[in-house]
XYZ file of C-alpha atoms in Angstrom:
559
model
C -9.080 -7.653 1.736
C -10.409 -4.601 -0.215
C -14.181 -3.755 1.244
C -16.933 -1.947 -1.483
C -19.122 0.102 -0.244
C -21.614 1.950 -2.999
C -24.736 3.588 -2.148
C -26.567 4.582 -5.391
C -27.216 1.911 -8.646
C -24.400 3.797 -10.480
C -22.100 3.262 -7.583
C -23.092 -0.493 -7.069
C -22.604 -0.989 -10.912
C -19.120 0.358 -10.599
C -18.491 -1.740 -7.279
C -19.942 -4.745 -9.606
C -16.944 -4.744 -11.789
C -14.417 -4.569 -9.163
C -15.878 -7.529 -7.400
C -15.703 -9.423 -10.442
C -12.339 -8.403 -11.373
C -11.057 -8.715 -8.593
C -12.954 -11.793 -6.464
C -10.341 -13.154 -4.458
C -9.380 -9.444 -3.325
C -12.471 -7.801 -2.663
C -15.519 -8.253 -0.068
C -18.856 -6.226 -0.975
C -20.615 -4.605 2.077
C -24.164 -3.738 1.584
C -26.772 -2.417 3.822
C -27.220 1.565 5.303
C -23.770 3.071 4.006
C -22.860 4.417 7.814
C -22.977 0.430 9.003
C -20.792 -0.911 5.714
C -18.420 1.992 6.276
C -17.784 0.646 9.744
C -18.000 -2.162 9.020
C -15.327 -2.514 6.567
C -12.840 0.245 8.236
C -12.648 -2.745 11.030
C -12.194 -5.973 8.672
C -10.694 -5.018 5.744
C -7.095 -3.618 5.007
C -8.381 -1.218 2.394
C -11.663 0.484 1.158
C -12.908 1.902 -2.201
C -16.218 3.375 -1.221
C -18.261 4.756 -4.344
C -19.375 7.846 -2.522
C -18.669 11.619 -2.491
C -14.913 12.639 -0.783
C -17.087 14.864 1.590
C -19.845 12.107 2.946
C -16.426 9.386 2.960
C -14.601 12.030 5.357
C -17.464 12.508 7.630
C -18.317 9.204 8.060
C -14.694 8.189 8.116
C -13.645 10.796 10.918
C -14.641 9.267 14.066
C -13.083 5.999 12.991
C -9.517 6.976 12.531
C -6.804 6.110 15.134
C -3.509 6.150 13.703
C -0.947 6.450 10.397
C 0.064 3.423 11.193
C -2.672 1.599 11.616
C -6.072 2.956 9.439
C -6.727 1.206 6.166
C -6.052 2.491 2.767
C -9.230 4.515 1.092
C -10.332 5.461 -2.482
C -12.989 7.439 -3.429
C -14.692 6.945 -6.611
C -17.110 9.606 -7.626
C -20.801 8.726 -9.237
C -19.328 9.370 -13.039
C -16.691 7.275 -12.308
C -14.327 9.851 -13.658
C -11.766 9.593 -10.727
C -10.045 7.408 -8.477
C -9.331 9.705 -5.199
C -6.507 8.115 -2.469
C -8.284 9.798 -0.081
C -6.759 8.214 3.431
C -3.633 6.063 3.755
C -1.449 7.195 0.663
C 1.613 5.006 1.378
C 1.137 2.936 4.715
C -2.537 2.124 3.869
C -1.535 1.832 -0.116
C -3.832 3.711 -1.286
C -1.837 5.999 -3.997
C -1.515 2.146 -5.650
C -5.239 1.184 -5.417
C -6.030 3.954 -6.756
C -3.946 4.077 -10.145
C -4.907 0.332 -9.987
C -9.002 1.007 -9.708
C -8.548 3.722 -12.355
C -6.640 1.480 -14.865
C -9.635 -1.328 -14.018
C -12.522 1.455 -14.188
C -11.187 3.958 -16.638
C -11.036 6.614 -14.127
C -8.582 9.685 -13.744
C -6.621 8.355 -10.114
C -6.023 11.801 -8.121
C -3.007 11.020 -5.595
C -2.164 14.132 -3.718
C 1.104 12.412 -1.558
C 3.321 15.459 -1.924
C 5.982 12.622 -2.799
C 4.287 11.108 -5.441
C 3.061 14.415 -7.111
C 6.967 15.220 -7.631
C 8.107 11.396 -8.256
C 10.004 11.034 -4.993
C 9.478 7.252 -3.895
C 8.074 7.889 -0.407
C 10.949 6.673 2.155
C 7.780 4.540 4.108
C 7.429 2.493 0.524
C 10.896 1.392 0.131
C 9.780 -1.888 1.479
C 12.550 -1.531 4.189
C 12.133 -0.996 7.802
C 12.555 2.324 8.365
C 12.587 4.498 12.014
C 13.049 8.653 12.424
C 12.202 11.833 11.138
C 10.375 10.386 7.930
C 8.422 13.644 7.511
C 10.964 15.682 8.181
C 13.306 14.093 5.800
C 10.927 13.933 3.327
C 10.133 17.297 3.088
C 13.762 18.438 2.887
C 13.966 16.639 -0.291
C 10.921 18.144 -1.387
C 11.715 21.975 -0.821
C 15.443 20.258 -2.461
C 17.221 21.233 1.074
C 20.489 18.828 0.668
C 20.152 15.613 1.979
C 22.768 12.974 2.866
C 22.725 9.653 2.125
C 24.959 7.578 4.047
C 24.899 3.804 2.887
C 27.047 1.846 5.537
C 25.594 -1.404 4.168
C 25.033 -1.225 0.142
C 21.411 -2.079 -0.839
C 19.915 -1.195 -4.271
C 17.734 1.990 -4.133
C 14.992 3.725 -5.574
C 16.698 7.190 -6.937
C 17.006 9.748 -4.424
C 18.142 13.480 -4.732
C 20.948 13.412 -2.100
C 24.052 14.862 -1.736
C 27.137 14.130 -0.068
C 26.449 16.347 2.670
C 23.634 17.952 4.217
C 21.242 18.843 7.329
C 19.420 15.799 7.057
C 20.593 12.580 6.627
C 19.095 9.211 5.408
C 21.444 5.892 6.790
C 21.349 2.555 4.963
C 22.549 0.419 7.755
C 22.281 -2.810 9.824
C 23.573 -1.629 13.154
C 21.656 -1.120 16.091
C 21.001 3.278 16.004
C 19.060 5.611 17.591
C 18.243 8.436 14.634
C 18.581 11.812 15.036
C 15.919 14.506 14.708
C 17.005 15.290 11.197
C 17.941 11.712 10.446
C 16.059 8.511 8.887
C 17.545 5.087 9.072
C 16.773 2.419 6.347
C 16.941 -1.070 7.793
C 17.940 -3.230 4.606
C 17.927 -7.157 5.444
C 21.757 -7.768 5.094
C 21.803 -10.342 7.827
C 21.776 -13.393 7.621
C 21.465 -15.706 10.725
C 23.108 -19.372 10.853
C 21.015 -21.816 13.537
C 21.420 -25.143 14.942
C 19.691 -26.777 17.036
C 19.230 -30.292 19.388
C 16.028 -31.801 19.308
C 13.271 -30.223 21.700
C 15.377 -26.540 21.578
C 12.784 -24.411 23.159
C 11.934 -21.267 20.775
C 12.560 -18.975 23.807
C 15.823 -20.050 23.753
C 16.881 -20.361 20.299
C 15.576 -16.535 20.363
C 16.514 -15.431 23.021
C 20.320 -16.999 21.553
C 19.610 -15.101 18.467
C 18.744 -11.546 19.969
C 22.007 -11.733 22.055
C 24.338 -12.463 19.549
C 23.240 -9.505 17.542
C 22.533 -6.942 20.266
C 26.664 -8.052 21.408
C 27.443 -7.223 18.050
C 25.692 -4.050 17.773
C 23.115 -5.079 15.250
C 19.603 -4.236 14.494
C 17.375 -7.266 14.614
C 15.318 -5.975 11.792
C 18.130 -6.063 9.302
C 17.688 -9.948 9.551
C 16.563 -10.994 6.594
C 16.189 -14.897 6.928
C 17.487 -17.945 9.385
C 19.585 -20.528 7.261
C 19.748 -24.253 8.663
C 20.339 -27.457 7.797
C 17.238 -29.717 5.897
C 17.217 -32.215 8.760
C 16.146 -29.346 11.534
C 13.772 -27.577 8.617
C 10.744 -28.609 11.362
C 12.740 -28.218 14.541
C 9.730 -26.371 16.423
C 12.131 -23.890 17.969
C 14.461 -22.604 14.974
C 10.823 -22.565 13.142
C 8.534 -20.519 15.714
C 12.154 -18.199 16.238
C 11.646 -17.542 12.169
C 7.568 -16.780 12.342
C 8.807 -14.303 15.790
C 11.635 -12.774 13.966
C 8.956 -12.370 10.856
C 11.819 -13.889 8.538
C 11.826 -16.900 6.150
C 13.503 -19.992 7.083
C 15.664 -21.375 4.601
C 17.732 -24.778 4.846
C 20.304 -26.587 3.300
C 21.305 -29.951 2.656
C 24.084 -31.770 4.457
C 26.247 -31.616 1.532
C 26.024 -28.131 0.244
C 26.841 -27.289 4.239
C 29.805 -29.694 4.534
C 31.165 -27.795 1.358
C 31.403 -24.562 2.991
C 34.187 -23.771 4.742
C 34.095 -22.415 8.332
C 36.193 -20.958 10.981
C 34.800 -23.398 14.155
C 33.549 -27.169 12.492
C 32.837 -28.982 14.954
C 32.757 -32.883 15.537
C 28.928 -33.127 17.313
C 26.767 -31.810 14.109
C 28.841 -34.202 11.814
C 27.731 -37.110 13.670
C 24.215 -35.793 14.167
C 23.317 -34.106 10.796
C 26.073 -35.284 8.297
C 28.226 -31.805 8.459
C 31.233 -30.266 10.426
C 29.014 -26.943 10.785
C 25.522 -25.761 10.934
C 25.142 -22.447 11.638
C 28.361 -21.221 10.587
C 28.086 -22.856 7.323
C 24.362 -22.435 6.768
C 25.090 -18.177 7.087
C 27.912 -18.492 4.821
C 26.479 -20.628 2.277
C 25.934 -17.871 -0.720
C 28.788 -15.639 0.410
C 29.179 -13.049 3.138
C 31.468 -11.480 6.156
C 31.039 -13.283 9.198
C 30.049 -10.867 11.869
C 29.017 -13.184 14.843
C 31.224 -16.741 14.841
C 29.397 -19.784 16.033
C 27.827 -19.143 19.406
C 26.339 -21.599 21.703
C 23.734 -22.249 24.559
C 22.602 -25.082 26.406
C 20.577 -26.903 23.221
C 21.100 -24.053 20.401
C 23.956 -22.738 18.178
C 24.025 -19.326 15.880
C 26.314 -17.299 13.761
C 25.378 -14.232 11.957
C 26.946 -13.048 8.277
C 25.898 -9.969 6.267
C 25.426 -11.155 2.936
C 27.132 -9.125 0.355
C 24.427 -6.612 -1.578
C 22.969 -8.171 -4.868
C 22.450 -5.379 -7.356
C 19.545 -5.495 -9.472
C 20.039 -5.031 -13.501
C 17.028 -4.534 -15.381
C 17.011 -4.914 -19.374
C 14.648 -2.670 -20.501
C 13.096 -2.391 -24.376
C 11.697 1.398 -25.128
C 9.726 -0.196 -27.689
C 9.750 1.164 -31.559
C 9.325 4.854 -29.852
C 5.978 6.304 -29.114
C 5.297 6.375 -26.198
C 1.943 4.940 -25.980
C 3.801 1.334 -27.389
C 6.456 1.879 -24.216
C 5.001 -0.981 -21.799
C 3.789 -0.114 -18.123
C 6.746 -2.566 -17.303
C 8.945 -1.025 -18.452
C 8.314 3.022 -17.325
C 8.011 1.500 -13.773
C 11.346 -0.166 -14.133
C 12.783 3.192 -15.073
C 10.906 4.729 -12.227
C 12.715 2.292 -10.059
C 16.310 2.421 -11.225
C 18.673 5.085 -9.603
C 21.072 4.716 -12.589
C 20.014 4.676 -16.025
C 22.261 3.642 -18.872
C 21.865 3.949 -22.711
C 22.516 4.847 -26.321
C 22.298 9.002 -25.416
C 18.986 9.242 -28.346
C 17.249 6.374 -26.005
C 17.745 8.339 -22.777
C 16.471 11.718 -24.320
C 13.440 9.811 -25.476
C 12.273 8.660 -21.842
C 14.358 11.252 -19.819
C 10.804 12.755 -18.695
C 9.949 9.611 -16.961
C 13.050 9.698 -14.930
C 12.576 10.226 -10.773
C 14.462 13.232 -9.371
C 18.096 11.502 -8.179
C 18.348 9.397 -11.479
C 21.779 9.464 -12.134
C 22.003 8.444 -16.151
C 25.308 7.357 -17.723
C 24.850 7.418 -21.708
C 26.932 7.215 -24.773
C 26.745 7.680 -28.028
C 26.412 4.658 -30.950
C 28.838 1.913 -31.359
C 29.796 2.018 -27.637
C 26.879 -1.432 -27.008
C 29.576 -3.487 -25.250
C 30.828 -0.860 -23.193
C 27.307 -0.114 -21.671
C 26.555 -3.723 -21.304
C 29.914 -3.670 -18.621
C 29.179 -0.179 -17.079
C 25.630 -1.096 -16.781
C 26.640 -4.490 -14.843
C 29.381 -2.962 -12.928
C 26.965 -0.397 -11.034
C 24.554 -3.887 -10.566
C 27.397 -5.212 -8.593
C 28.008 -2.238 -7.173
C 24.395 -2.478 -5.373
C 22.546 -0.357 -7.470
C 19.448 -0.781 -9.197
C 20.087 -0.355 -12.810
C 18.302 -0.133 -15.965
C 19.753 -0.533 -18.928
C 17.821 0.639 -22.487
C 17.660 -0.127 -25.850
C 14.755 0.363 -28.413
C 12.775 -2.428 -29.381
C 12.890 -5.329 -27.609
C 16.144 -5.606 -25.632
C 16.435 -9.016 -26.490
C 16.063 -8.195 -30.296
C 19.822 -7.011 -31.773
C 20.262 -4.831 -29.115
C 21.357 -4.763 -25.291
C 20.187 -7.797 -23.335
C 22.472 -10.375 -25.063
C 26.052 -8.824 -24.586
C 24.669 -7.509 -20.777
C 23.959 -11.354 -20.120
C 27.234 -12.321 -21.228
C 29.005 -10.129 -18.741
C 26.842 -10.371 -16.017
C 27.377 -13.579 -13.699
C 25.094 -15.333 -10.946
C 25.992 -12.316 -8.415
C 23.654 -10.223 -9.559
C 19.435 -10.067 -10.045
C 18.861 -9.781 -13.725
C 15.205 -9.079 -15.170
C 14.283 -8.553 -18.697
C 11.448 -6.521 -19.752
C 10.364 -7.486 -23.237
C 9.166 -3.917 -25.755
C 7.502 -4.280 -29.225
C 10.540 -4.998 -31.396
C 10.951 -3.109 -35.119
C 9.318 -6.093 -36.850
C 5.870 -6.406 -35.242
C 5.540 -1.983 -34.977
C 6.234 -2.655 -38.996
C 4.013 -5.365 -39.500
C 1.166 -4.077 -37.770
C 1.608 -0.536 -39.899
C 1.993 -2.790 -43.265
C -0.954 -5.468 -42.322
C -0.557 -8.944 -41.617
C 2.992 -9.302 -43.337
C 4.539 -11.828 -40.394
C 0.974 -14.058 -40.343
C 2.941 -17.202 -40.771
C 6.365 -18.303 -40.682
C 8.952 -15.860 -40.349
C 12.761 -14.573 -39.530
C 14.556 -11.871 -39.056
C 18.004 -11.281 -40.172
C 20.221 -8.457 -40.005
C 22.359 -7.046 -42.618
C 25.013 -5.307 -40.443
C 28.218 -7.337 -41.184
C 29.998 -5.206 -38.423
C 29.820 -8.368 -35.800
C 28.610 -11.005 -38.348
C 30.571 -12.301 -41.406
C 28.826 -11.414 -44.450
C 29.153 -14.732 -45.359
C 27.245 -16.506 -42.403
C 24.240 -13.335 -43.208
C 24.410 -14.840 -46.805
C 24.218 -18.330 -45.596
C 20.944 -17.721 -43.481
C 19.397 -15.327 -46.092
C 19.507 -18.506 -48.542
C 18.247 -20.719 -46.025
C 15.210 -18.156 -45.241
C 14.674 -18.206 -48.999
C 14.902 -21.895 -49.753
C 12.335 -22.410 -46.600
C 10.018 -19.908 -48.046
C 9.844 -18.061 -45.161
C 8.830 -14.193 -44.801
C 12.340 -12.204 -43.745
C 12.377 -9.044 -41.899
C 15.661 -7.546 -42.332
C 16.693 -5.268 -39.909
C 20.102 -2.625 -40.534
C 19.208 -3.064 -44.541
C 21.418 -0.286 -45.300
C 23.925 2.590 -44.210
C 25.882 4.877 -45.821
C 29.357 2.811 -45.680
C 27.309 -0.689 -46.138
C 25.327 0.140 -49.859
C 25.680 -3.530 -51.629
C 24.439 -6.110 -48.785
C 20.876 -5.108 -49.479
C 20.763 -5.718 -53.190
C 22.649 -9.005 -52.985
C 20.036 -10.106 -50.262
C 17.482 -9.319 -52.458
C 18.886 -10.990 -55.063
C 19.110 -14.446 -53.348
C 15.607 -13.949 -52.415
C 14.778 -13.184 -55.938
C 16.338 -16.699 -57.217
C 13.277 -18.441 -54.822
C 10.026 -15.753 -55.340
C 8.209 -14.141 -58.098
C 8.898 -10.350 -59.068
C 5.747 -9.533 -57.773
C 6.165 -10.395 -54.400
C 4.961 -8.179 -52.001
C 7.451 -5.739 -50.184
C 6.977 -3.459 -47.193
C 9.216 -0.213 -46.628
C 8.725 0.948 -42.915
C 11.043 3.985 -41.948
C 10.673 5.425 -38.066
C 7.728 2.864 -36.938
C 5.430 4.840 -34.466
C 7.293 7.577 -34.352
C 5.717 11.377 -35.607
C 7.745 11.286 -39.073
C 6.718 7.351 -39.290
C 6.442 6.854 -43.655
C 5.431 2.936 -44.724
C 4.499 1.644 -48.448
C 4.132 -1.385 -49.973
C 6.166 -2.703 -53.347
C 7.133 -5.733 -54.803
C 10.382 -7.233 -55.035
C 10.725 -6.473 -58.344
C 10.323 -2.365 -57.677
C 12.228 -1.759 -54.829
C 15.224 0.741 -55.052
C 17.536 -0.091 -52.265
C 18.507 3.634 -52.298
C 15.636 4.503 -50.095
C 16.110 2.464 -47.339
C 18.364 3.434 -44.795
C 19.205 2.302 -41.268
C 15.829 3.989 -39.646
C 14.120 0.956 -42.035
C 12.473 -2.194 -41.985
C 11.961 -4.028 -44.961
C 10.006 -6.859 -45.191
C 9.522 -9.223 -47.725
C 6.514 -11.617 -48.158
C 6.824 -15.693 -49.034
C 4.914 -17.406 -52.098
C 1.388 -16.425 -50.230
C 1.924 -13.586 -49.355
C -0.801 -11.290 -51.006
C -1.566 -7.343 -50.817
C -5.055 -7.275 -50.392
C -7.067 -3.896 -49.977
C -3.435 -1.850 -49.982
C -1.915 -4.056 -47.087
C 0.458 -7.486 -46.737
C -1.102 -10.432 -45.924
C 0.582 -14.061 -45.383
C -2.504 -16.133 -45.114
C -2.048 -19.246 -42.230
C -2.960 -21.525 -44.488
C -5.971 -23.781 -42.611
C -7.208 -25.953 -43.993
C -10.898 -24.757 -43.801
C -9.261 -21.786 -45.461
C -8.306 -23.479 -48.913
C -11.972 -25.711 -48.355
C -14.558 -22.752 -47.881
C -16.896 -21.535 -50.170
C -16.293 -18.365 -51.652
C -18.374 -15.518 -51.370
C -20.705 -14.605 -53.561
């Protein structure tokens, strides 16, 4: 819960519109501002107080106890110019609140985090348990001191500037570790944890069965990442009060899918009882894995432990047509998260700014789109968190559909849609695309000329407005004219045309013709041409295709 405290009308007005923005997140404390202050520091997990930095110190001083432990706190001054994280940066998440209140408000948010001033992701906001020298660490890679990173367990990461050696080192790993002075260790949640159960188990020993195993094995219980089991014990009030202690998920399986699974120790007992040879060795396999711990047993309890291969994460990303103001928060914070970047080498200099220190970027130059699409999954399944660029919308003639077709069900995949070529042209020409439309491209380099011919005559016969995209290059001159042709055999000469070269970018040029008047020797591949249906009009200088209501063709006409 986010407590508001305000203390003049401005401030309350400001508080107003948070509350109603956000009602399900936000509680408003009124009364003297020294009561609400208190008030909220003890109930709520974070604070935006609309109050002066100086008076939110003071009052906030005598309250504080630990890192740990205090609440997130923004400041917002009386203009509402800025957003200040004034207390709890990262463990109180404060640096977010504040970017988020700004974005809601229209304030400037001021985050001072020495990590976040440089781009560093802090190494307490990796969303992994983490133990050590934190600070210490952290400020290595800020005065760029070399720092190691040692990944005994692959987990996709945030990028880092590390090096292969150094004074300070950060560990990726699931084993049980005491860090050093100059050492952090990152906890990821490799392990998985197989249970079984009889009826009645006590949670004390199903835990205390648990904790065992992995402490024999050297391993960290806070690398567990979930307890697997089979549907019939899914309410077994042991294996579930051993999750909620562990502070893990429980996940379960169905008789089947375990009795598919092959496993070093099946066993005759669970068959009988549940339908399957093997509970907890099966239910930590199930998905893949090395099995660290084989099937151990107490009195009423059975567990087995497997650390679950690394899934990689591959993010799609769309740039957009290429200003930067049309490049979608999505998709900069996917680039802020990836530690390797790969692209078309004129895509990566156009977002190389937004790029954290440690990025490592892998680019090449044009016709190399397949190639990317396997480097780009290879480093996913490598464990990395990748993004992978193209302008437009990836999904539009460019990377996502030959990354999908290499990439199988071992890795996370996420798409992040960007305003394709057609709709940064359509906006600059008017309302070109306001009813049915296509888009075809003219590039015969992976699609028979013919099959582009068949679906240009189609788009024509349908009278439907075509974008085409690649109209022309220097070694394809003739595919343009012939397409314009066949769309000439189904429209009138006058029909409108729009020439858009470098949408939303600083040399951007645009102009609307008719079919009739365009000269196919000024487009070129940095061009969209689009060409209107029947209705299409140009009214006032732009394309319109009308939607054709019918209390459009019924109304009166001005007069």
């Amino acid at each position: 819960m986010i407590g508001l405290i305000s203390a003049t009308a401005a401030g309350a007005a400001a508080r107003d519109r948070l509350a109603a923005a956000w009602p399900e997140r936000t509680r408003v404390y009124e009364g003297p501002v020294k009561e609400a202050v208190r008030a909220a520091f003890a109930e709520c997990e974070q604070l935006v107080c609309f109050l002066a930095t100086g008076a939110v110190v003071r009052l906030l001083a005598p309250l504080l106890t630990e890192k740990a432990a205090d609440p997130g706190v923004v400041c917002v001054d009386e203009g509402g110019r800025f957003a200040v994280s004034l207390l709890g940066g990262h463990g109180g998440g404060a640096n977010e609140l504040a970017r988020e209140v700004g974005a809601l408000l229209g304030a400037e948010p001021v985050v001072t985090t020495a990590t976040d001033a440089v781009g560093l992701p802090g190494l307490d906001t990796l969303g992994l348990p983490y133990e050590g020298a934190v600070a210490a660490v952290s400020r290595a890679l800020l005065d760029g001191e070399p720092v190691a990173l040692a990944a005994e367990v692959p987990w996709p990461l945030p990028p880092l500037p590390v090096a292969d050696d150094g004074a300070y080192t950060i560990r990726v790993t699931d084993r049980e570790a005491v860090p050093g002075e100059r050492e952090v260790l990152l906890r990821p949640p490799s392990l998985v944890v197989g249970v079984g159960a009889s009826k009645g188990a006590p949670a004390e020993e199903v835990l205390g069965l648990i904790e065992g195993a992995l402490r024999e094995a050297g391993l960290t219980a806070r690398s567990v990442g979930r307890l697997a089991t089979v549907d019939a014990k899914a309410g077994e009030p042991g294996i579930v009060a051993a999750a909620e202690r562990l502070g893990v998920p429980l996940v379960t399986y169905s008789a089947e899918e375990l009795a598919g699974v092959a496993v070093p120790n099946p066993s005759a007992a669970p068959l009988a009882a549940v339908g399957t040879p093997s509970v907890a060795e099966a239910a930590a396999l199930l998905g893949g894995g090395e099995l660290l711990v084989p099937k151990r047993k107490s009195a009423m309890a059975t567990c087995a432990v497997v650390r679950r291969p690394a899934r990689g994460r591959l993010a799609v990303v769309g740039l957009g047509p290429g200003a930067r103001d049309l490049l979608t928060p999505r998709a900069a914070a996917e680039l802020r998260r990836a530690s390797v970047v790969v692209g078309l080498d004129q895509y990566v200099d156009q977002i190389r700014d937004l790029l954290r220190p440690g990025t490592r970027v892998l680019q090449s130059g044009l016709g190399a789109e397949e190639e990317r699409a396997r480097t780009a999954v290879a480093q996913a399944r490598a464990g990395h968190a990748v993004a992978l660029i193209g302008s437009g919308d990836a999904g539009v003639y460019a990377m996502a559909s030959p990354a999908l077709a290499e990439a199988s069900d071992d890795i996370d995949v996420v798409g992040v849609p960007g305003v394709t070529a057609a709709l940064a042209a359509g906006a600059i020409l008017g309302a070109p695309l306001g009813h049915d439309h296509v888009s075809i491209s003219l590039s015969d380099l992976h699609t028979p000329w013919e099959v582009i011919e068949r679906r240009v005559r189609a788009a024509a016969e349908a009278d439907l407005v075509v974008t085409f995209y690649n109209p022309r290059s220097r070694g394809r001159d003739w595919q343009l004219p012939k397409a314009l042709a066949i769309l000439a055999g189904h429209r009138e000469p006058g029909t409108p045309v729009g020439v858009v070269r470098n949408a939303s970018r600083p040399d951007e040029s645009s102009r609307v013709t008719t079919l009739a008047a365009l000269d196919p020797a000024s487009v070129d591949m940095m061009t969209v041409v689009t060409v209107g249906n029947t209705a299409t009009r140009i009214i006032a200088g732009r394309m319109v295709t009308p939607r054709g209501y019918r209390w459009q063709a019924s109304r009166e006409e001005p007069k």
